[in-house]
Tab-separated table of C-alpha atoms in Angstrom:
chain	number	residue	atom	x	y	z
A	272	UNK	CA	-20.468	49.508	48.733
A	273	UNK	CA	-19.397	45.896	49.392
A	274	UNK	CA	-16.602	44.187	47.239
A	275	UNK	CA	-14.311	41.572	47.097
A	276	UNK	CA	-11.047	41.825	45.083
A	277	UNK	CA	-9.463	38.678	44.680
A	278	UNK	CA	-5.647	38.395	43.306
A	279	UNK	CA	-4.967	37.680	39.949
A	280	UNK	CA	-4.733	34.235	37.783
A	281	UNK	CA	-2.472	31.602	39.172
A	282	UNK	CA	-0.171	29.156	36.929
A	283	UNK	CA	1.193	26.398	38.848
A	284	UNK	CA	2.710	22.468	38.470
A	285	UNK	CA	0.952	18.986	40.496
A	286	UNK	CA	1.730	18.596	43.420
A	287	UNK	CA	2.548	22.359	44.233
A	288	UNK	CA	0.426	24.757	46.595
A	289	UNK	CA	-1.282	27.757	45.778
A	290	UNK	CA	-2.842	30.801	48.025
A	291	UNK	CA	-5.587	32.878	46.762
A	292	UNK	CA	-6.456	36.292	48.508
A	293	UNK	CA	-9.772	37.746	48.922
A	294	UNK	CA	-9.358	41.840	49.799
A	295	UNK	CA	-13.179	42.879	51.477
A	296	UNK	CA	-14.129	46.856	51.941
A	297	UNK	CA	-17.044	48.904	52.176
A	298	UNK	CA	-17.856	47.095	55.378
A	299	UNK	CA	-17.383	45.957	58.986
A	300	UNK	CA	-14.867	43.041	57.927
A	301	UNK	CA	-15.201	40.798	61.460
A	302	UNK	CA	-19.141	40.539	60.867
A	303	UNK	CA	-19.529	38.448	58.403
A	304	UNK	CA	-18.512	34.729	57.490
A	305	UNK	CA	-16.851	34.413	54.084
A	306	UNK	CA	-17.203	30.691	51.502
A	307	UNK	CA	-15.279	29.691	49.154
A	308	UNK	CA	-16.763	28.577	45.635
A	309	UNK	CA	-15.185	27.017	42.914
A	310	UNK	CA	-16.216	26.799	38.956
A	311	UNK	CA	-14.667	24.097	36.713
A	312	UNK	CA	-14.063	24.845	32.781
A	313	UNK	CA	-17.399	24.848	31.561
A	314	UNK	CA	-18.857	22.978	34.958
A	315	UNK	CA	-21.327	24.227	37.902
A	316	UNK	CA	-20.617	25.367	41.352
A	317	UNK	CA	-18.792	23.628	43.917
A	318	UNK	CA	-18.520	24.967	47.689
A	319	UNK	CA	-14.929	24.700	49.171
A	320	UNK	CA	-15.258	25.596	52.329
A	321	UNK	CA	-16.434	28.427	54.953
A	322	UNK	CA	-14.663	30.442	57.601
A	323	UNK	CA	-16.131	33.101	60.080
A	324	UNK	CA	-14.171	35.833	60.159
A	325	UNK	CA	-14.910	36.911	64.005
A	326	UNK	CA	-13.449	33.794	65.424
A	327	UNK	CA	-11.405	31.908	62.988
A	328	UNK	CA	-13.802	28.809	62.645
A	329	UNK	CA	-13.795	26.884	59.645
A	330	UNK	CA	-15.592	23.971	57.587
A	331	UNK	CA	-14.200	22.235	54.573
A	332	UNK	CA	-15.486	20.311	51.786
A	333	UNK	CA	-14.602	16.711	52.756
A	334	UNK	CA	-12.938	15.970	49.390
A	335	UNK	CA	-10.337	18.895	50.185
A	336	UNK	CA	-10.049	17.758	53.891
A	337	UNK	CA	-6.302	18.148	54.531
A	338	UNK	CA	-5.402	19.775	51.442
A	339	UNK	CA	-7.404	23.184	52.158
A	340	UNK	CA	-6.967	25.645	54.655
A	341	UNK	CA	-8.418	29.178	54.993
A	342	UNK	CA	-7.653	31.876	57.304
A	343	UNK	CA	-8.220	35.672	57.245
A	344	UNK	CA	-6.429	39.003	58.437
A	345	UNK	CA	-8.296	41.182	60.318
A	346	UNK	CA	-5.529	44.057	60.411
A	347	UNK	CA	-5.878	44.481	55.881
A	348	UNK	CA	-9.480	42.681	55.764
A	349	UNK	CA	-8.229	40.117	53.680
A	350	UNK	CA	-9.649	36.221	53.484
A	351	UNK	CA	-7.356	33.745	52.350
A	352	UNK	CA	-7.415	30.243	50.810
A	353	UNK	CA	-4.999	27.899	50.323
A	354	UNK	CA	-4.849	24.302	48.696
A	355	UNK	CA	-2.026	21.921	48.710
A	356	UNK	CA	-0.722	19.459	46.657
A	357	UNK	CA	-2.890	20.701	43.411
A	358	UNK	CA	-4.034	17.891	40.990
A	359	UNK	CA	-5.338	18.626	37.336
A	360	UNK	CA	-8.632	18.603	38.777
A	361	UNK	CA	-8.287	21.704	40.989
A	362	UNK	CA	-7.846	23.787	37.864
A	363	UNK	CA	-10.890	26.094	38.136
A	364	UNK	CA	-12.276	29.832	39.026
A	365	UNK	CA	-11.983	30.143	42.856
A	366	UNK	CA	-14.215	32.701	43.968
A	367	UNK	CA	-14.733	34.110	47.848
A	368	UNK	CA	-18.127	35.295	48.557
A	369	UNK	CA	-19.259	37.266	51.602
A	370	UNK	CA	-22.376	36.142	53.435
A	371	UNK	CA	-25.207	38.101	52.923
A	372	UNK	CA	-25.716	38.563	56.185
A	373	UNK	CA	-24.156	38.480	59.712
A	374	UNK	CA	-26.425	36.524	62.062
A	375	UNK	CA	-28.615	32.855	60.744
A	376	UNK	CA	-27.830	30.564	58.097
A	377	UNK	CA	-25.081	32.095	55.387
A	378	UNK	CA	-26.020	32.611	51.414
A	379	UNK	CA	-23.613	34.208	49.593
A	380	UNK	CA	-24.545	37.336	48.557
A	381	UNK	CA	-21.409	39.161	47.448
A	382	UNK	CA	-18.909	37.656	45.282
A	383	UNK	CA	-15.463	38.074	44.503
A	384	UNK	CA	-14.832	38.041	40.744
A	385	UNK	CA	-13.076	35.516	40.610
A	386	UNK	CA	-9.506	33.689	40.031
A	387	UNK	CA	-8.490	31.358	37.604
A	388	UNK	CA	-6.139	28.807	38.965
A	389	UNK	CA	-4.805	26.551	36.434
A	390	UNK	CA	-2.879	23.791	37.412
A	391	UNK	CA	-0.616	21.749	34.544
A	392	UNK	CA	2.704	20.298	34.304
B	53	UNK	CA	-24.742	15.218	51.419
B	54	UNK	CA	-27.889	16.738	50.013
B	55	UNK	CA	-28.213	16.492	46.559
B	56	UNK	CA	-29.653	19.228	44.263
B	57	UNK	CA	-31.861	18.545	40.501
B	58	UNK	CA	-32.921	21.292	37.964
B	59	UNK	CA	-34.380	21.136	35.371
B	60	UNK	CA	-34.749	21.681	32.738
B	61	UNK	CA	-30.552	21.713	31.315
B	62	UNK	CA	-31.564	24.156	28.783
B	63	UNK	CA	-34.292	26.508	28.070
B	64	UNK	CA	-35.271	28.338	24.830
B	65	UNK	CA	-37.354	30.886	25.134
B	66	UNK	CA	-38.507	33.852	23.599
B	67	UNK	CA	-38.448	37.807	25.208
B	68	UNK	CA	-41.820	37.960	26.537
B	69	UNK	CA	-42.063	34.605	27.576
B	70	UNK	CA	-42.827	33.435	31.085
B	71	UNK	CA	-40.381	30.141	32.039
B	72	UNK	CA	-39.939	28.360	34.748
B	73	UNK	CA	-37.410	26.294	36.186
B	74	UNK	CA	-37.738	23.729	38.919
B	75	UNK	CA	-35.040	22.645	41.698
B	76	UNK	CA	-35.019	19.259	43.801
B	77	UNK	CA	-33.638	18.751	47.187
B	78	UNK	CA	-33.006	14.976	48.402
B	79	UNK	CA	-34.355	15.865	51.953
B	80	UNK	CA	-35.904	19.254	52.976
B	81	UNK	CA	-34.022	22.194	52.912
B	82	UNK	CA	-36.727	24.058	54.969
B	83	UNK	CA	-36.536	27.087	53.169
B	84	UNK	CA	-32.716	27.294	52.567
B	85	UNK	CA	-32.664	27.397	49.340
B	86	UNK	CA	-31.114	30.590	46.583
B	87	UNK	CA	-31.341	31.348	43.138
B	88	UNK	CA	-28.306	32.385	41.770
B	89	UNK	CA	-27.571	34.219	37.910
B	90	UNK	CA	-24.478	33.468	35.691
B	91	UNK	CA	-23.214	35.127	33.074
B	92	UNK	CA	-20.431	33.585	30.799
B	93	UNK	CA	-17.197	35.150	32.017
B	94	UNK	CA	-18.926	36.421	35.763
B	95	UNK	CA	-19.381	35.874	39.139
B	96	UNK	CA	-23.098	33.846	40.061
B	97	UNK	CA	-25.203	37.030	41.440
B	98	UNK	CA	-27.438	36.288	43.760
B	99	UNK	CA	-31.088	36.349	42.976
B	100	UNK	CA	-33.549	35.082	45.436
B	101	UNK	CA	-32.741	33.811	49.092
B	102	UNK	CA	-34.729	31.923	51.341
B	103	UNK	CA	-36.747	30.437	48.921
B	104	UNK	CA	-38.620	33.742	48.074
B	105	UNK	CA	-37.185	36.585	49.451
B	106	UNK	CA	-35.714	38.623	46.524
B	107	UNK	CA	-32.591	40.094	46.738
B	108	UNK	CA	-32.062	43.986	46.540
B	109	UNK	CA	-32.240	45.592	42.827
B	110	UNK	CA	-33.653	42.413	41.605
B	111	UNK	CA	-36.361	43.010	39.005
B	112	UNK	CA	-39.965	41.969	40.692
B	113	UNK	CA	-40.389	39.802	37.409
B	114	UNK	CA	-38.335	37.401	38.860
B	115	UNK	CA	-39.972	35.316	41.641
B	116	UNK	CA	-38.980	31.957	44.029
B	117	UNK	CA	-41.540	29.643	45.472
B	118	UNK	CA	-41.160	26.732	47.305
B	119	UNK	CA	-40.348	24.673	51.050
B	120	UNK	CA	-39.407	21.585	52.034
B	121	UNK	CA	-37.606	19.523	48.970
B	122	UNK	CA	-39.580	21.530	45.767
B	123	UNK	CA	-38.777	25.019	44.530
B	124	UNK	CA	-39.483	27.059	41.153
B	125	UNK	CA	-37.897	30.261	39.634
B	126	UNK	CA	-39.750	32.089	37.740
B	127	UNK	CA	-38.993	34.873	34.852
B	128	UNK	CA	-42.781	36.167	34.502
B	129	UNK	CA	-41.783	38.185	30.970
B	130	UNK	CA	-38.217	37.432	30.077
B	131	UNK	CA	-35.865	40.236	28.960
B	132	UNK	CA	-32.670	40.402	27.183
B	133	UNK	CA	-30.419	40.772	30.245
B	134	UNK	CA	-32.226	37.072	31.799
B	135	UNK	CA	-30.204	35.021	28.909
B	136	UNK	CA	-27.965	33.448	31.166
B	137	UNK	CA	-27.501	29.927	33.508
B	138	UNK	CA	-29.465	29.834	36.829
B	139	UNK	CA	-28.046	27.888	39.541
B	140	UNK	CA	-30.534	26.848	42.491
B	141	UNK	CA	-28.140	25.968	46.219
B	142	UNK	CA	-29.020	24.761	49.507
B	143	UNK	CA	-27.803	25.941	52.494
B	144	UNK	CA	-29.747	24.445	55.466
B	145	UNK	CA	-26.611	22.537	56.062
B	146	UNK	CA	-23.163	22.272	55.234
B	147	UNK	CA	-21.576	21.235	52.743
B	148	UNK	CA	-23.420	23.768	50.415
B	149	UNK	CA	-24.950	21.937	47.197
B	150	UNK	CA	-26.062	23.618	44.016
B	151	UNK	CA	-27.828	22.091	41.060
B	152	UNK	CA	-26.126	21.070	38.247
B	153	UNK	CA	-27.296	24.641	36.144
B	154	UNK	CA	-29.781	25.691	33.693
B	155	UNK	CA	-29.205	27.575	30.880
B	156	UNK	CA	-31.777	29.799	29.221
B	157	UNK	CA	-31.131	30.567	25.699
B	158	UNK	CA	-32.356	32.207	22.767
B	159	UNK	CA	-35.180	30.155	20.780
Protein backbone atom coordinates (compact mmCIF):
# COMPACT_ATOMS: atom_id res chain seq x y z
CA UNK A 1 0.00 0.00 0.00
CA UNK A 2 1.05 3.63 -0.58
CA UNK A 3 2.65 5.76 2.29
CA UNK A 4 4.55 8.59 3.03
CA UNK A 5 6.74 8.80 6.18
CA UNK A 6 7.85 12.11 6.82
CA UNK A 7 10.78 12.86 9.54
CA UNK A 8 10.02 13.90 12.80
CA UNK A 9 9.17 17.52 14.48
CA UNK A 10 11.66 20.23 13.81
CA UNK A 11 12.73 23.06 16.49
CA UNK A 12 14.60 25.77 14.97
CA UNK A 13 15.62 29.84 15.47
CA UNK A 14 14.64 32.97 12.54
CA UNK A 15 16.50 33.19 10.14
CA UNK A 16 17.78 29.47 10.13
CA UNK A 17 16.91 26.70 7.41
CA UNK A 18 15.19 23.63 7.82
CA UNK A 19 14.82 20.28 5.49
CA UNK A 20 11.92 18.06 5.80
CA UNK A 21 12.01 14.45 4.24
CA UNK A 22 9.22 12.66 2.72
CA UNK A 23 10.17 8.57 2.54
CA UNK A 24 7.41 7.04 -0.38
CA UNK A 25 6.94 2.97 -0.73
CA UNK A 26 4.48 0.64 -1.86
CA UNK A 27 4.92 2.10 -5.31
CA UNK A 28 6.74 2.99 -8.54
CA UNK A 29 8.46 6.20 -6.91
CA UNK A 30 9.45 8.11 -10.51
CA UNK A 31 5.59 8.05 -11.55
CA UNK A 32 4.14 10.28 -9.69
CA UNK A 33 4.50 14.14 -8.87
CA UNK A 34 4.64 14.89 -5.14
CA UNK A 35 3.08 18.76 -3.34
CA UNK A 36 3.84 20.12 -0.55
CA UNK A 37 1.02 21.37 1.95
CA UNK A 38 1.28 23.28 4.88
CA UNK A 39 -1.26 23.72 8.06
CA UNK A 40 -0.89 26.73 10.42
CA UNK A 41 -1.87 26.36 14.33
CA UNK A 42 -5.41 26.14 14.13
CA UNK A 43 -5.48 27.59 10.25
CA UNK A 44 -6.49 25.88 6.73
CA UNK A 45 -4.40 24.54 3.98
CA UNK A 46 -1.80 26.23 2.17
CA UNK A 47 0.04 24.62 -1.02
CA UNK A 48 3.90 25.10 -0.99
CA UNK A 49 4.91 23.93 -3.90
CA UNK A 50 5.04 20.80 -6.44
CA UNK A 51 7.83 18.75 -7.93
CA UNK A 52 7.63 15.77 -10.48
CA UNK A 53 9.60 13.24 -9.47
CA UNK A 54 10.52 11.79 -13.15
CA UNK A 55 12.26 14.91 -14.22
CA UNK A 56 13.05 17.17 -11.41
CA UNK A 57 10.55 20.04 -12.38
CA UNK A 58 9.25 22.20 -9.86
CA UNK A 59 6.63 25.08 -9.01
CA UNK A 60 6.60 27.18 -5.90
CA UNK A 61 4.20 29.19 -4.08
CA UNK A 62 5.20 32.77 -5.02
CA UNK A 63 5.34 33.93 -1.38
CA UNK A 64 8.19 31.21 -0.75
CA UNK A 65 9.88 32.07 -4.15
CA UNK A 66 13.58 31.98 -3.21
CA UNK A 67 13.26 30.70 0.14
CA UNK A 68 11.90 27.07 -0.92
CA UNK A 69 13.43 24.47 -2.75
CA UNK A 70 12.43 20.80 -3.24
CA UNK A 71 14.20 18.01 -4.75
CA UNK A 72 13.87 14.19 -4.49
CA UNK A 73 16.16 10.96 -4.50
CA UNK A 74 15.33 8.47 -6.71
CA UNK A 75 18.05 5.87 -5.39
CA UNK A 76 15.94 5.78 -1.34
CA UNK A 77 12.50 7.24 -2.85
CA UNK A 78 12.67 10.07 -0.75
CA UNK A 79 11.08 13.82 -1.56
CA UNK A 80 12.59 16.58 0.10
CA UNK A 81 11.73 20.18 1.09
CA UNK A 82 13.62 22.77 2.23
CA UNK A 83 12.91 26.48 3.37
CA UNK A 84 15.37 29.11 4.20
CA UNK A 85 15.60 31.84 6.31
CA UNK A 86 12.39 30.67 8.56
CA UNK A 87 10.22 33.54 10.01
CA UNK A 88 7.60 32.99 12.91
CA UNK A 89 5.16 32.58 10.30
CA UNK A 90 6.53 29.36 8.76
CA UNK A 91 5.80 27.59 12.02
CA UNK A 92 3.25 24.99 10.83
CA UNK A 93 2.54 21.08 9.89
CA UNK A 94 4.36 20.49 6.54
CA UNK A 95 2.90 17.65 4.93
CA UNK A 96 4.06 15.89 1.35
CA UNK A 97 1.30 14.34 -0.50
CA UNK A 98 1.59 12.03 -3.51
CA UNK A 99 -0.58 12.70 -6.53
CA UNK A 100 -3.27 10.53 -6.96
CA UNK A 101 -2.40 9.76 -10.09
CA UNK A 102 0.43 9.71 -12.70
CA UNK A 103 -0.81 11.25 -15.96
CA UNK A 104 -3.54 14.79 -16.02
CA UNK A 105 -4.00 17.35 -13.55
CA UNK A 106 -2.49 16.31 -9.83
CA UNK A 107 -4.92 16.03 -6.52
CA UNK A 108 -3.36 14.82 -3.73
CA UNK A 109 -4.46 11.71 -2.80
CA UNK A 110 -1.94 10.28 -0.35
CA UNK A 111 -0.60 12.18 2.44
CA UNK A 112 2.26 12.16 4.55
CA UNK A 113 1.33 12.55 8.23
CA UNK A 114 2.75 15.23 8.76
CA UNK A 115 5.68 17.43 10.49
CA UNK A 116 5.51 20.03 12.84
CA UNK A 117 8.07 22.68 12.24
CA UNK A 118 8.15 25.25 14.83
CA UNK A 119 10.16 28.09 14.38
CA UNK A 120 10.97 30.56 17.66
CA UNK A 121 13.83 32.33 19.03
CA UNK B 1 -4.69 33.41 -7.96
CA UNK B 2 -8.05 31.72 -7.74
CA UNK B 3 -9.74 32.21 -4.75
CA UNK B 4 -11.83 29.54 -2.91
CA UNK B 5 -15.39 30.32 -0.42
CA UNK B 6 -17.23 27.70 1.78
CA UNK B 7 -19.61 27.92 3.56
CA UNK B 8 -20.98 27.56 5.88
CA UNK B 9 -17.71 28.04 8.83
CA UNK B 10 -19.52 25.72 11.01
CA UNK B 11 -22.17 23.19 10.85
CA UNK B 12 -24.26 21.54 13.63
CA UNK B 13 -25.91 18.80 12.82
CA UNK B 14 -27.42 15.87 14.09
CA UNK B 15 -26.51 11.82 13.09
CA UNK B 16 -29.05 11.24 10.57
CA UNK B 17 -29.04 14.46 9.15
CA UNK B 18 -28.39 15.27 5.52
CA UNK B 19 -25.95 18.69 5.24
CA UNK B 20 -24.56 20.28 2.74
CA UNK B 21 -21.78 22.45 2.20
CA UNK B 22 -21.12 24.75 -0.71
CA UNK B 23 -17.60 25.85 -2.31
CA UNK B 24 -16.92 29.05 -4.60
CA UNK B 25 -14.33 29.41 -7.20
CA UNK B 26 -13.47 33.11 -8.48
CA UNK B 27 -13.23 31.82 -12.15
CA UNK B 28 -14.05 28.23 -13.32
CA UNK B 29 -12.20 25.49 -12.19
CA UNK B 30 -13.75 23.22 -14.93
CA UNK B 31 -14.13 20.38 -12.87
CA UNK B 32 -10.87 20.58 -10.79
CA UNK B 33 -12.11 20.74 -7.82
CA UNK B 34 -11.62 17.94 -4.34
CA UNK B 35 -13.17 17.45 -1.20
CA UNK B 36 -10.89 16.82 1.36
CA UNK B 37 -11.66 15.38 5.38
CA UNK B 38 -9.76 16.59 8.54
CA UNK B 39 -9.57 15.28 11.61
CA UNK B 40 -8.02 17.25 14.60
CA UNK B 41 -4.49 15.90 14.94
CA UNK B 42 -4.50 14.18 10.98
CA UNK B 43 -3.59 14.40 7.66
CA UNK B 44 -6.73 15.99 5.13
CA UNK B 45 -7.93 12.52 3.40
CA UNK B 46 -9.08 12.86 0.32
CA UNK B 47 -12.73 12.52 -0.39
CA UNK B 48 -14.06 13.35 -3.75
CA UNK B 49 -11.93 14.39 -6.91
CA UNK B 50 -12.95 15.90 -9.95
CA UNK B 51 -15.84 17.38 -8.70
CA UNK B 52 -17.72 13.99 -8.30
CA UNK B 53 -15.70 11.19 -8.67
CA UNK B 54 -15.42 9.55 -5.20
CA UNK B 55 -12.40 8.36 -4.00
CA UNK B 56 -11.78 4.57 -3.18
CA UNK B 57 -13.34 3.25 0.32
CA UNK B 58 -15.30 6.38 0.53
CA UNK B 59 -18.79 5.74 1.90
CA UNK B 60 -21.46 6.30 -1.17
CA UNK B 61 -23.28 8.67 1.41
CA UNK B 62 -20.95 11.13 0.63
CA UNK B 63 -21.45 12.82 -2.78
CA UNK B 64 -19.76 16.05 -4.95
CA UNK B 65 -21.65 17.99 -7.53
CA UNK B 66 -20.73 20.77 -9.38
CA UNK B 67 -18.59 22.59 -12.71
CA UNK B 68 -17.51 25.66 -13.58
CA UNK B 69 -17.20 28.12 -10.30
CA UNK B 70 -20.18 26.20 -7.93
CA UNK B 71 -19.75 22.92 -6.10
CA UNK B 72 -21.64 21.10 -3.07
CA UNK B 73 -20.63 18.19 -0.70
CA UNK B 74 -22.98 16.36 0.50
CA UNK B 75 -23.30 13.90 3.75
CA UNK B 76 -26.83 12.29 2.72
CA UNK B 77 -27.23 10.67 6.56
CA UNK B 78 -24.36 11.82 8.69
CA UNK B 79 -22.51 9.35 10.95
CA UNK B 80 -20.29 9.63 13.85
CA UNK B 81 -16.98 9.22 11.98
CA UNK B 82 -18.21 12.60 9.44
CA UNK B 83 -17.63 15.06 12.64
CA UNK B 84 -14.77 16.65 11.29
CA UNK B 85 -13.59 20.00 8.94
CA UNK B 86 -14.06 19.64 5.13
CA UNK B 87 -11.78 21.48 3.00
CA UNK B 88 -12.93 22.04 -0.79
CA UNK B 89 -9.30 22.84 -3.35
CA UNK B 90 -8.85 23.69 -6.83
CA UNK B 91 -6.47 22.39 -8.95
CA UNK B 92 -7.14 23.45 -12.59
CA UNK B 93 -4.14 25.59 -12.11
CA UNK B 94 -1.33 26.25 -10.03
CA UNK B 95 -0.93 27.63 -7.25
CA UNK B 96 -3.42 25.13 -5.57
CA UNK B 97 -6.20 27.06 -3.44
CA UNK B 98 -8.41 25.54 -0.78
CA UNK B 99 -11.29 27.13 1.05
CA UNK B 100 -10.92 28.53 4.17
CA UNK B 101 -12.64 25.05 6.03
CA UNK B 102 -15.83 23.97 7.40
CA UNK B 103 -16.33 22.38 10.41
CA UNK B 104 -19.23 20.07 11.16
CA UNK B 105 -20.01 19.65 14.71
CA UNK B 106 -22.22 18.15 17.09
CA UNK B 107 -25.71 20.08 17.56
Amino acid sequence: QVQLVQSGAEMTKPGASVRVSCKASGYTFTNYDISWLRQAPGQGLEWVGWISVNNGNTNYAQKLQGRVSMTTDTSTNTAYMELRSLTSDDTAIYYCARHLTSLGRGVAGYWGQGTLVTVSS
Amino acid sequence: DIQMTQSPSTLSASVGDRVTITCRASQSVSSWLAWYQQKPGKAPKLLVYKASSLESGVPSRVSGSGSGTDFTLTISSLQPDDFATYYCQQYNSYPWTFGQGTKVEFK
